[in-house]
PDB file of C-alpha atoms in Angstrom:
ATOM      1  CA  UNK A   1     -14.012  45.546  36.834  1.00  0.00           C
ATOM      2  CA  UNK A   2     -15.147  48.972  37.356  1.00  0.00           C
ATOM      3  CA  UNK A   3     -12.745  51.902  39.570  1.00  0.00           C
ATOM      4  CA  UNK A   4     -13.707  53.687  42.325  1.00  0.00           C
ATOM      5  CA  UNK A   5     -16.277  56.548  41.624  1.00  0.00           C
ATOM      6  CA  UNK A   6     -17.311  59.408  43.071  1.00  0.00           C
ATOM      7  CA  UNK A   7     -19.787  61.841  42.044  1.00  0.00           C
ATOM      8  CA  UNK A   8     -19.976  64.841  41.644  1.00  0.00           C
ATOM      9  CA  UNK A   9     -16.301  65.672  39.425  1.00  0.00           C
ATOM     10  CA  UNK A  10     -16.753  69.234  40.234  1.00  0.00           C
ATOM     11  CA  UNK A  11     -18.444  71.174  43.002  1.00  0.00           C
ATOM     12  CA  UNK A  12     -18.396  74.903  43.546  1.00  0.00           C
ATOM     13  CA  UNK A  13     -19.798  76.323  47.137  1.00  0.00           C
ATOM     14  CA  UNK A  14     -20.159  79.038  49.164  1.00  0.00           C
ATOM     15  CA  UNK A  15     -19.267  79.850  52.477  1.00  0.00           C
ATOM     16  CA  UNK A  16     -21.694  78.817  55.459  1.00  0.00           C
ATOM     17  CA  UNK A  17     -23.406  75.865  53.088  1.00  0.00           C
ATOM     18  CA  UNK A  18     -22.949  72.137  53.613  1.00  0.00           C
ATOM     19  CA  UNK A  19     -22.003  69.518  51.004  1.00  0.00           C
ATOM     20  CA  UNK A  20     -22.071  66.016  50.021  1.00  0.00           C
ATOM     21  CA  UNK A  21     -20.003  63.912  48.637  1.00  0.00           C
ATOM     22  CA  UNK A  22     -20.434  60.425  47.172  1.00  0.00           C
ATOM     23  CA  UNK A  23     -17.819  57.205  46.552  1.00  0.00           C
ATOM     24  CA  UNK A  24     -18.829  53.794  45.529  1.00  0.00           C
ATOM     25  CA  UNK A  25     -15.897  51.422  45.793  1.00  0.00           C
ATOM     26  CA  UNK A  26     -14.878  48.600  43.566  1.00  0.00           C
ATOM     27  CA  UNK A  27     -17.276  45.781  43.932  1.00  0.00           C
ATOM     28  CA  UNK A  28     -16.116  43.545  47.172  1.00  0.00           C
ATOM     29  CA  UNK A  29     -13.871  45.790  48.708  1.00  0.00           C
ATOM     30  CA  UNK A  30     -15.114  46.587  52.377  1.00  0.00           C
ATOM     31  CA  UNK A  31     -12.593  49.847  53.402  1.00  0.00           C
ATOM     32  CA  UNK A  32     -13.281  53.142  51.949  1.00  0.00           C
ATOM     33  CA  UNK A  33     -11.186  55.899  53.261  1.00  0.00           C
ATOM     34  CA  UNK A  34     -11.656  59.704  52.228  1.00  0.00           C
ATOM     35  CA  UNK A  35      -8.399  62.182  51.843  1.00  0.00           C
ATOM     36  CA  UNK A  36      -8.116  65.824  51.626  1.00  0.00           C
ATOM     37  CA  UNK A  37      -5.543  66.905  49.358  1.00  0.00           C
ATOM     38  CA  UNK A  38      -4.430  71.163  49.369  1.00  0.00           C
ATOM     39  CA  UNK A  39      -1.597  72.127  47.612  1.00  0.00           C
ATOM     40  CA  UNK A  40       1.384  72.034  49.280  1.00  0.00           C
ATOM     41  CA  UNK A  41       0.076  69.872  51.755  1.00  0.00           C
ATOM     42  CA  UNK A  42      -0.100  66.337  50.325  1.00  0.00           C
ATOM     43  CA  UNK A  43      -2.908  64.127  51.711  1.00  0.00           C
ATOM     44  CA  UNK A  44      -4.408  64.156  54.523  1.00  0.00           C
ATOM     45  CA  UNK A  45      -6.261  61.262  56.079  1.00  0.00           C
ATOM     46  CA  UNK A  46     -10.164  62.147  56.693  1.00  0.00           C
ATOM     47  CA  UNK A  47     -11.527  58.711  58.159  1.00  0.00           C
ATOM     48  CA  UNK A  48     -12.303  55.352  57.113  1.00  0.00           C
ATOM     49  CA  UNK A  49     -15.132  53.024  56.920  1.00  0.00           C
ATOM     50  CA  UNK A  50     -15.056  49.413  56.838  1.00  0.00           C
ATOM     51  CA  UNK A  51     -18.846  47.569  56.823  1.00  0.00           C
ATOM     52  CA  UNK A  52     -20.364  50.442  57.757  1.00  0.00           C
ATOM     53  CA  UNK A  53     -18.356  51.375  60.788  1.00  0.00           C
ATOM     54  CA  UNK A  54     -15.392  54.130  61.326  1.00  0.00           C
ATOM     55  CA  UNK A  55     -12.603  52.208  62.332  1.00  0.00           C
ATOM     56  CA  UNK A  56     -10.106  55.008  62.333  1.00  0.00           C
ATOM     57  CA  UNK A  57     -10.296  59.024  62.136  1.00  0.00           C
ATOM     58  CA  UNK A  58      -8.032  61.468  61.188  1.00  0.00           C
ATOM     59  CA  UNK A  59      -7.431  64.917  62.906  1.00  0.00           C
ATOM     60  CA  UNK A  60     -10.356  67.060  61.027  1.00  0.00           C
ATOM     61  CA  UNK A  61     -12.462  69.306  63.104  1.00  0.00           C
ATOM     62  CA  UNK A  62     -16.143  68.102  63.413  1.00  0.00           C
ATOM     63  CA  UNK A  63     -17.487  69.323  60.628  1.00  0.00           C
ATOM     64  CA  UNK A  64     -16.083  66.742  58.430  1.00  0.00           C
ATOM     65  CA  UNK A  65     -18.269  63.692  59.015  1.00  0.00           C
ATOM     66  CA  UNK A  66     -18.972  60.547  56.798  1.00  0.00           C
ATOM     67  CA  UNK A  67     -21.014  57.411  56.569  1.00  0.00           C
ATOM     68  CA  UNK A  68     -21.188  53.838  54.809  1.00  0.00           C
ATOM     69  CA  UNK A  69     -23.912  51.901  53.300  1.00  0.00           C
ATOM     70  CA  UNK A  70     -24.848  48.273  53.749  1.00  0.00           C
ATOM     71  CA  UNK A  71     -23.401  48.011  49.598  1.00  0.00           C
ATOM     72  CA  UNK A  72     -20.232  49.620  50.785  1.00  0.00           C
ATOM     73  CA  UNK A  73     -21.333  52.949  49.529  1.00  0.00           C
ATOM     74  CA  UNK A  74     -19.919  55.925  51.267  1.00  0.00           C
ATOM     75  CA  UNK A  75     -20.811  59.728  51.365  1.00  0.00           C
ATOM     76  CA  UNK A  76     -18.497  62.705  53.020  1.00  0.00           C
ATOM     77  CA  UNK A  77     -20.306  65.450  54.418  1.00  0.00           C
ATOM     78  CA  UNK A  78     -18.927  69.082  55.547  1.00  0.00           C
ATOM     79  CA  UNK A  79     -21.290  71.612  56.982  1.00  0.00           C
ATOM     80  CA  UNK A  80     -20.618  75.067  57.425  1.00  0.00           C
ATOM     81  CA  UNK A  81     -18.277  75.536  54.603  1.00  0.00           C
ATOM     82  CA  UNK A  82     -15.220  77.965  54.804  1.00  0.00           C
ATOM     83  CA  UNK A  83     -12.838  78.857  52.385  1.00  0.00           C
ATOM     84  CA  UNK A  84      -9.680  76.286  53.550  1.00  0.00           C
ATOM     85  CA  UNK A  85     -11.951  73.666  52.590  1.00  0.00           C
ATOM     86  CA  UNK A  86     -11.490  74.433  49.070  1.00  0.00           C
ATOM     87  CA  UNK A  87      -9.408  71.100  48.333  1.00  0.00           C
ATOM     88  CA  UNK A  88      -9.201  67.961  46.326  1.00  0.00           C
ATOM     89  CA  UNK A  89     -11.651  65.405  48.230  1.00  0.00           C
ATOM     90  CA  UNK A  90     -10.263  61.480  47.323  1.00  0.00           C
ATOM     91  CA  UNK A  91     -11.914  58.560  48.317  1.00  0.00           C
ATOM     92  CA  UNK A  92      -9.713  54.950  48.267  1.00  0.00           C
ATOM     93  CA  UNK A  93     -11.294  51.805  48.063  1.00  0.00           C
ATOM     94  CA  UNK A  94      -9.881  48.823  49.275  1.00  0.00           C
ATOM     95  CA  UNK A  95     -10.061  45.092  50.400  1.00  0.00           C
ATOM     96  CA  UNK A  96      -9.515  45.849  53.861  1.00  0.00           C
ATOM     97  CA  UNK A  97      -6.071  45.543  56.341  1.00  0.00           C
ATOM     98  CA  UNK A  98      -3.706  47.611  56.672  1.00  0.00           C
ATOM     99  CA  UNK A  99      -1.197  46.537  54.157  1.00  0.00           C
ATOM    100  CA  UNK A 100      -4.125  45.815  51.507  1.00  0.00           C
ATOM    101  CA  UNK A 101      -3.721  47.703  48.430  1.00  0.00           C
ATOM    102  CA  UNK A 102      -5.784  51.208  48.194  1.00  0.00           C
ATOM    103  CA  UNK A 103      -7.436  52.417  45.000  1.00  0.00           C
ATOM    104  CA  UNK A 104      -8.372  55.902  44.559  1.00  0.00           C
ATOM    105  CA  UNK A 105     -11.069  57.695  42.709  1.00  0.00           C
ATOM    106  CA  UNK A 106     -10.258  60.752  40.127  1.00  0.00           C
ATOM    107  CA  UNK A 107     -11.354  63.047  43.300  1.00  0.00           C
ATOM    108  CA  UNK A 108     -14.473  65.883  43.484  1.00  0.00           C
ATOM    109  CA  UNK A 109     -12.953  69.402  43.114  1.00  0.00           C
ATOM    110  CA  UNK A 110     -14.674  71.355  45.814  1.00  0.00           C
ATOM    111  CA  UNK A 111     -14.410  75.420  45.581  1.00  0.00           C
ATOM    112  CA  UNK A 112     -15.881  77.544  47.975  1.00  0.00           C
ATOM    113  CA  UNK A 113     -16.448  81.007  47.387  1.00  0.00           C
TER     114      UNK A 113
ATOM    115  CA  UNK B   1       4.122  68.099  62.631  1.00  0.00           C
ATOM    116  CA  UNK B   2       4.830  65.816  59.238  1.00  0.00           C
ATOM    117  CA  UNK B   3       4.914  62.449  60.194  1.00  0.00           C
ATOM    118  CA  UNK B   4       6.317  61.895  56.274  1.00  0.00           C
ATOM    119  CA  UNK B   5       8.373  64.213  54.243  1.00  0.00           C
ATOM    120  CA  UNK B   6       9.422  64.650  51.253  1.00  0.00           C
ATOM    121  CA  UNK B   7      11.980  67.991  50.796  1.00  0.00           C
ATOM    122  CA  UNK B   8      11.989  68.193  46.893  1.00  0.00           C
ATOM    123  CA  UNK B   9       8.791  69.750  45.558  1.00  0.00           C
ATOM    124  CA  UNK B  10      10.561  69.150  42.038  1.00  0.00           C
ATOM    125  CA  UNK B  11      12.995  66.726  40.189  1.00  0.00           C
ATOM    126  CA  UNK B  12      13.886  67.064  36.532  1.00  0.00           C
ATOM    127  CA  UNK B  13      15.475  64.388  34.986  1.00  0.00           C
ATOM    128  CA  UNK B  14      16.715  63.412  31.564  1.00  0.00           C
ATOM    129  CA  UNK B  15      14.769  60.818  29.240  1.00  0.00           C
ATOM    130  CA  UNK B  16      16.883  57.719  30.100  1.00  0.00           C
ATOM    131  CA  UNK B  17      18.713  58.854  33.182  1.00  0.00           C
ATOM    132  CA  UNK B  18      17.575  57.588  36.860  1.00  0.00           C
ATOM    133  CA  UNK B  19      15.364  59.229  38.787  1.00  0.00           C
ATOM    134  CA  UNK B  20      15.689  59.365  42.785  1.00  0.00           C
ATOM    135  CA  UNK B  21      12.997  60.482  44.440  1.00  0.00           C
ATOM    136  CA  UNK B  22      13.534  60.413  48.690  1.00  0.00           C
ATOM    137  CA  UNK B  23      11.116  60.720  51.077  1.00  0.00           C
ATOM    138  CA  UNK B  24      11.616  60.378  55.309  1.00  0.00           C
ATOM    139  CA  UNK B  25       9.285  59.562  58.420  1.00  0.00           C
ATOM    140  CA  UNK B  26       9.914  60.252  61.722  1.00  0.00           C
ATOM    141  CA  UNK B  27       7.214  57.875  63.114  1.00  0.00           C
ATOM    142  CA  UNK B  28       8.997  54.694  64.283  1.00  0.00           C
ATOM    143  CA  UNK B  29       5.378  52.675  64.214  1.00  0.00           C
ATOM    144  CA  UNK B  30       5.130  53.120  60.403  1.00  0.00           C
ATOM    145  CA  UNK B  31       6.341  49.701  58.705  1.00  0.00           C
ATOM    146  CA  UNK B  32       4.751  49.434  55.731  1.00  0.00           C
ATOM    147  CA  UNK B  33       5.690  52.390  52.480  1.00  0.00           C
ATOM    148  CA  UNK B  34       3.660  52.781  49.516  1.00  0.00           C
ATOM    149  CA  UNK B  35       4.655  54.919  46.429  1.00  0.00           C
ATOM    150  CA  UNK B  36       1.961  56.421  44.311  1.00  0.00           C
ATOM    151  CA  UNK B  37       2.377  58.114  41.285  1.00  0.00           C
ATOM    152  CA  UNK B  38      -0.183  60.867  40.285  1.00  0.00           C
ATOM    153  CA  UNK B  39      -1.275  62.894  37.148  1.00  0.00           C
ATOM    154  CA  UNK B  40      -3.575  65.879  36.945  1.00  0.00           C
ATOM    155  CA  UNK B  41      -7.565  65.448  37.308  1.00  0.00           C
ATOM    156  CA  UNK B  42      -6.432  61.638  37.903  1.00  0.00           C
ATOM    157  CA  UNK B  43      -6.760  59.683  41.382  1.00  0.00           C
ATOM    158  CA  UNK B  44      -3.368  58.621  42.816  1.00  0.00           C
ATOM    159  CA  UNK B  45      -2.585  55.049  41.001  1.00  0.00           C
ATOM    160  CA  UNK B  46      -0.470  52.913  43.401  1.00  0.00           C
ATOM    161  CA  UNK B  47       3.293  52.115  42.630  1.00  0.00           C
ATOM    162  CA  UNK B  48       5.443  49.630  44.716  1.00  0.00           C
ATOM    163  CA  UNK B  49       5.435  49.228  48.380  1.00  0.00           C
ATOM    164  CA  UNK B  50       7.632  47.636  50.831  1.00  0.00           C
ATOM    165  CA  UNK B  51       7.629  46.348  54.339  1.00  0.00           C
ATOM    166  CA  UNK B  52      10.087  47.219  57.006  1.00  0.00           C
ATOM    167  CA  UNK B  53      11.338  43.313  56.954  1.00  0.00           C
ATOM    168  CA  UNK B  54      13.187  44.346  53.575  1.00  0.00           C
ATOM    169  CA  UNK B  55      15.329  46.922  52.565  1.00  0.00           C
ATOM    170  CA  UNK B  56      14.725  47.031  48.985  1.00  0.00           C
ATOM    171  CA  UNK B  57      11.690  45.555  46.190  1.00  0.00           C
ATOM    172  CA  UNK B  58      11.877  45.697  42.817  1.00  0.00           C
ATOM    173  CA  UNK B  59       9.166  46.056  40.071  1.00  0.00           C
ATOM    174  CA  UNK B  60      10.189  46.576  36.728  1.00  0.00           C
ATOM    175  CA  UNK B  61      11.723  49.875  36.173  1.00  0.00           C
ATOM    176  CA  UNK B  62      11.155  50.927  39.871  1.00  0.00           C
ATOM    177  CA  UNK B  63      12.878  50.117  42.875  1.00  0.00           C
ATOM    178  CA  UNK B  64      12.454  51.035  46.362  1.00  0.00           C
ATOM    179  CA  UNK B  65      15.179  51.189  49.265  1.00  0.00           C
ATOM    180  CA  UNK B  66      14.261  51.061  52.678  1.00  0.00           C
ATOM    181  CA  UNK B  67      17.126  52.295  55.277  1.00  0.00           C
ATOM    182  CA  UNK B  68      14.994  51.922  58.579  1.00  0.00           C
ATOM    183  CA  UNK B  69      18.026  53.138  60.604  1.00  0.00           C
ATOM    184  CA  UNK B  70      17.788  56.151  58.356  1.00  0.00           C
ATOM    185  CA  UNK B  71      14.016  56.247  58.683  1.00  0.00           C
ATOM    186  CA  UNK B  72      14.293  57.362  54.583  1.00  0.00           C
ATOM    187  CA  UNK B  73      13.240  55.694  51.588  1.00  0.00           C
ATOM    188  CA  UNK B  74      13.697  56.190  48.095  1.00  0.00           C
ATOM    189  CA  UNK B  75      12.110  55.307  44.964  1.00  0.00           C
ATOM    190  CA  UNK B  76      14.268  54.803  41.555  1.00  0.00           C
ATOM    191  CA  UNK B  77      13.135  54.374  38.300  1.00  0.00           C
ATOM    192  CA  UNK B  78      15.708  53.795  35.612  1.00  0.00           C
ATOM    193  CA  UNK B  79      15.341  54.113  32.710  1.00  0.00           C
ATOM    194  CA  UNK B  80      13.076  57.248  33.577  1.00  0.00           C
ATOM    195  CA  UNK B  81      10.824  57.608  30.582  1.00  0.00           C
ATOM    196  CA  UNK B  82       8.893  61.185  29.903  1.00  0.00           C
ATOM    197  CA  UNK B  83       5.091  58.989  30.581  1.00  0.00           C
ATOM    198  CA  UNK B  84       6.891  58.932  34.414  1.00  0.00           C
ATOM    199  CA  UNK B  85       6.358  62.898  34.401  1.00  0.00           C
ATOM    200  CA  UNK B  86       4.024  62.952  37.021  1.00  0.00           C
ATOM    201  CA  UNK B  87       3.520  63.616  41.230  1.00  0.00           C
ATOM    202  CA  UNK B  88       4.977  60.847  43.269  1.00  0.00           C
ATOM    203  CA  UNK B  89       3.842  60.726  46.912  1.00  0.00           C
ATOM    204  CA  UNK B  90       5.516  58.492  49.381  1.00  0.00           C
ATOM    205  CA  UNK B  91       2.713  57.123  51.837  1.00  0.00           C
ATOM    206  CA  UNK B  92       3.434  55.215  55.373  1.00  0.00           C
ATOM    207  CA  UNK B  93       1.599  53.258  57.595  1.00  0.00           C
ATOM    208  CA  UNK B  94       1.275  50.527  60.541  1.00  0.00           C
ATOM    209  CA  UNK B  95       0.743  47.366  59.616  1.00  0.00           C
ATOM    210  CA  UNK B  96      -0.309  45.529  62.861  1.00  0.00           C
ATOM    211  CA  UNK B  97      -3.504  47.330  62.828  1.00  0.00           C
ATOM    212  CA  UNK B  98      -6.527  46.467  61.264  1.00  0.00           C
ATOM    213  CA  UNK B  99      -7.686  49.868  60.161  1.00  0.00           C
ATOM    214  CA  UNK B 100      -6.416  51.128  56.542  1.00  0.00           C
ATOM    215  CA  UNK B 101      -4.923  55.148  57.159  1.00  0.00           C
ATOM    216  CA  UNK B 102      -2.252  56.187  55.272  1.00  0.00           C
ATOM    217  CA  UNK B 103      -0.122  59.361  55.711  1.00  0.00           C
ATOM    218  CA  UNK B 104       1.190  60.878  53.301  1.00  0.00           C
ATOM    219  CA  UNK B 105       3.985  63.073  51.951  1.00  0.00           C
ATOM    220  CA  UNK B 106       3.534  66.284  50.269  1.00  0.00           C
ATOM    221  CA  UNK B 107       4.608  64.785  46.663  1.00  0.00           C
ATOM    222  CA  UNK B 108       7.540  65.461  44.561  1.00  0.00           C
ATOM    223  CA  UNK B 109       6.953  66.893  40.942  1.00  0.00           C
ATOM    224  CA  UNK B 110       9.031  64.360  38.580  1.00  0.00           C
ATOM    225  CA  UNK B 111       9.652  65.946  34.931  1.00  0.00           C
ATOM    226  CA  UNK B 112      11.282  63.705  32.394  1.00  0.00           C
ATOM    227  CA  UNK B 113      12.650  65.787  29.559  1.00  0.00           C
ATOM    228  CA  UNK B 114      12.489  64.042  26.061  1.00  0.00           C
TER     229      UNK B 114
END
């Protein structure tokens, strides 16, 4: 069955602008989460969405917001762009629980200049 | 504050040798671990995990150890193989909740050397 997608691969920015970002989960699987990885610091936990609602949110100023889709569909938005949130954005799909296996996307690449 | 650490950035390792890679978490909550193993331009492809009930799960090549008294666990893969070469992260979380977050370590860069 098909991965975990996200479009676009590659994303370049600048500073002040706002950006979307898309995942669309493995068919049946409910959860999507979204992670920030910088280098250095690992990943960091963005929020998750299971059927549409945001069970759980990670400590990410405001900017960073998200949503899900009735088809499990889920889009990552940050407005006002600054420089720090150059970074790896991954999105994880997943069946739901909290021991339920997650599978990640290859990532967008998001530069801001 | 780092919930879950990992203090080696980088591990080289000889083709056939053992490879330890260690990871700790100060959150006392966390009773489930995940490993995940990484390449470049790639999403991070999920390992072994293990619940705090056990102290150690094998799959294959890789085992994990669990020392909850510790509050470290390790990942070993024997015989290491140079397609290991790669970023393992060690991920935690709480199982008794519903929600799915995982937090994760900062990685450890594994190099297997033909």
């Amino acid at each position: 069955k098909a991965g975990v997608t996200q479009t676009p691969r590659y994303l370049i920015k600048t500073r002040g602008q706002q950006v979307t970002l898309s995942c669309s989960p493995i068919s049946g699987h409910r959860s999507v989460s979204w992670y920030q990885q910088t280098p250095g610091q690992g990943l960091q936990f963005l929020f998750e969405y299971f059927s549409e609602t945001q069970r759980n949110k990670g400590n990410f100023p405001g900017r960073f917001s998200g949503r899900q889709f009735s088809n499990s569909r889920s889009e990552m938005n940050v407005s006002t762009l600054e420089l720090g949130d150059s970074a790896l954005y991954l999105c994880a799909s997943s069946l739901g629980g909290a021991t339920a296996e997650a599978f990640f996307g290859q990532g967008t690449r998001l530069t801001v200049v | 504050d780092q919930q879950v650490k990992q203090n080696s950035p980088s591990l080289s390792v000889q083709e056939g040798r053992i490879s330890i890679l260690n990871c700790d978490y100060t959150n006392s909550m966390f009773d489930y671990f995940l490993w995940y193993k990484k390449y470049p331009a790639e999403g991070p492809t999920f390992l072994i995990s293990i619940s705090s009930i056990k102290d150690k799960n094998e799959d294959g090549r890789f085992t994990v150890f669990l020392n909850k008294s510790a509050k470290h666990l390790s990942l070993h893969i024997v015989p290491s193989q140079p397609g290991d070469s790669a970023v393992y992260f060690c991920a935690a979380s709480v199982s008794s909740g519903s929600a799915r977050q995982l937090t994760f370590g900062s990685g450890t860069q594994l190099t297997v050397l033909p």
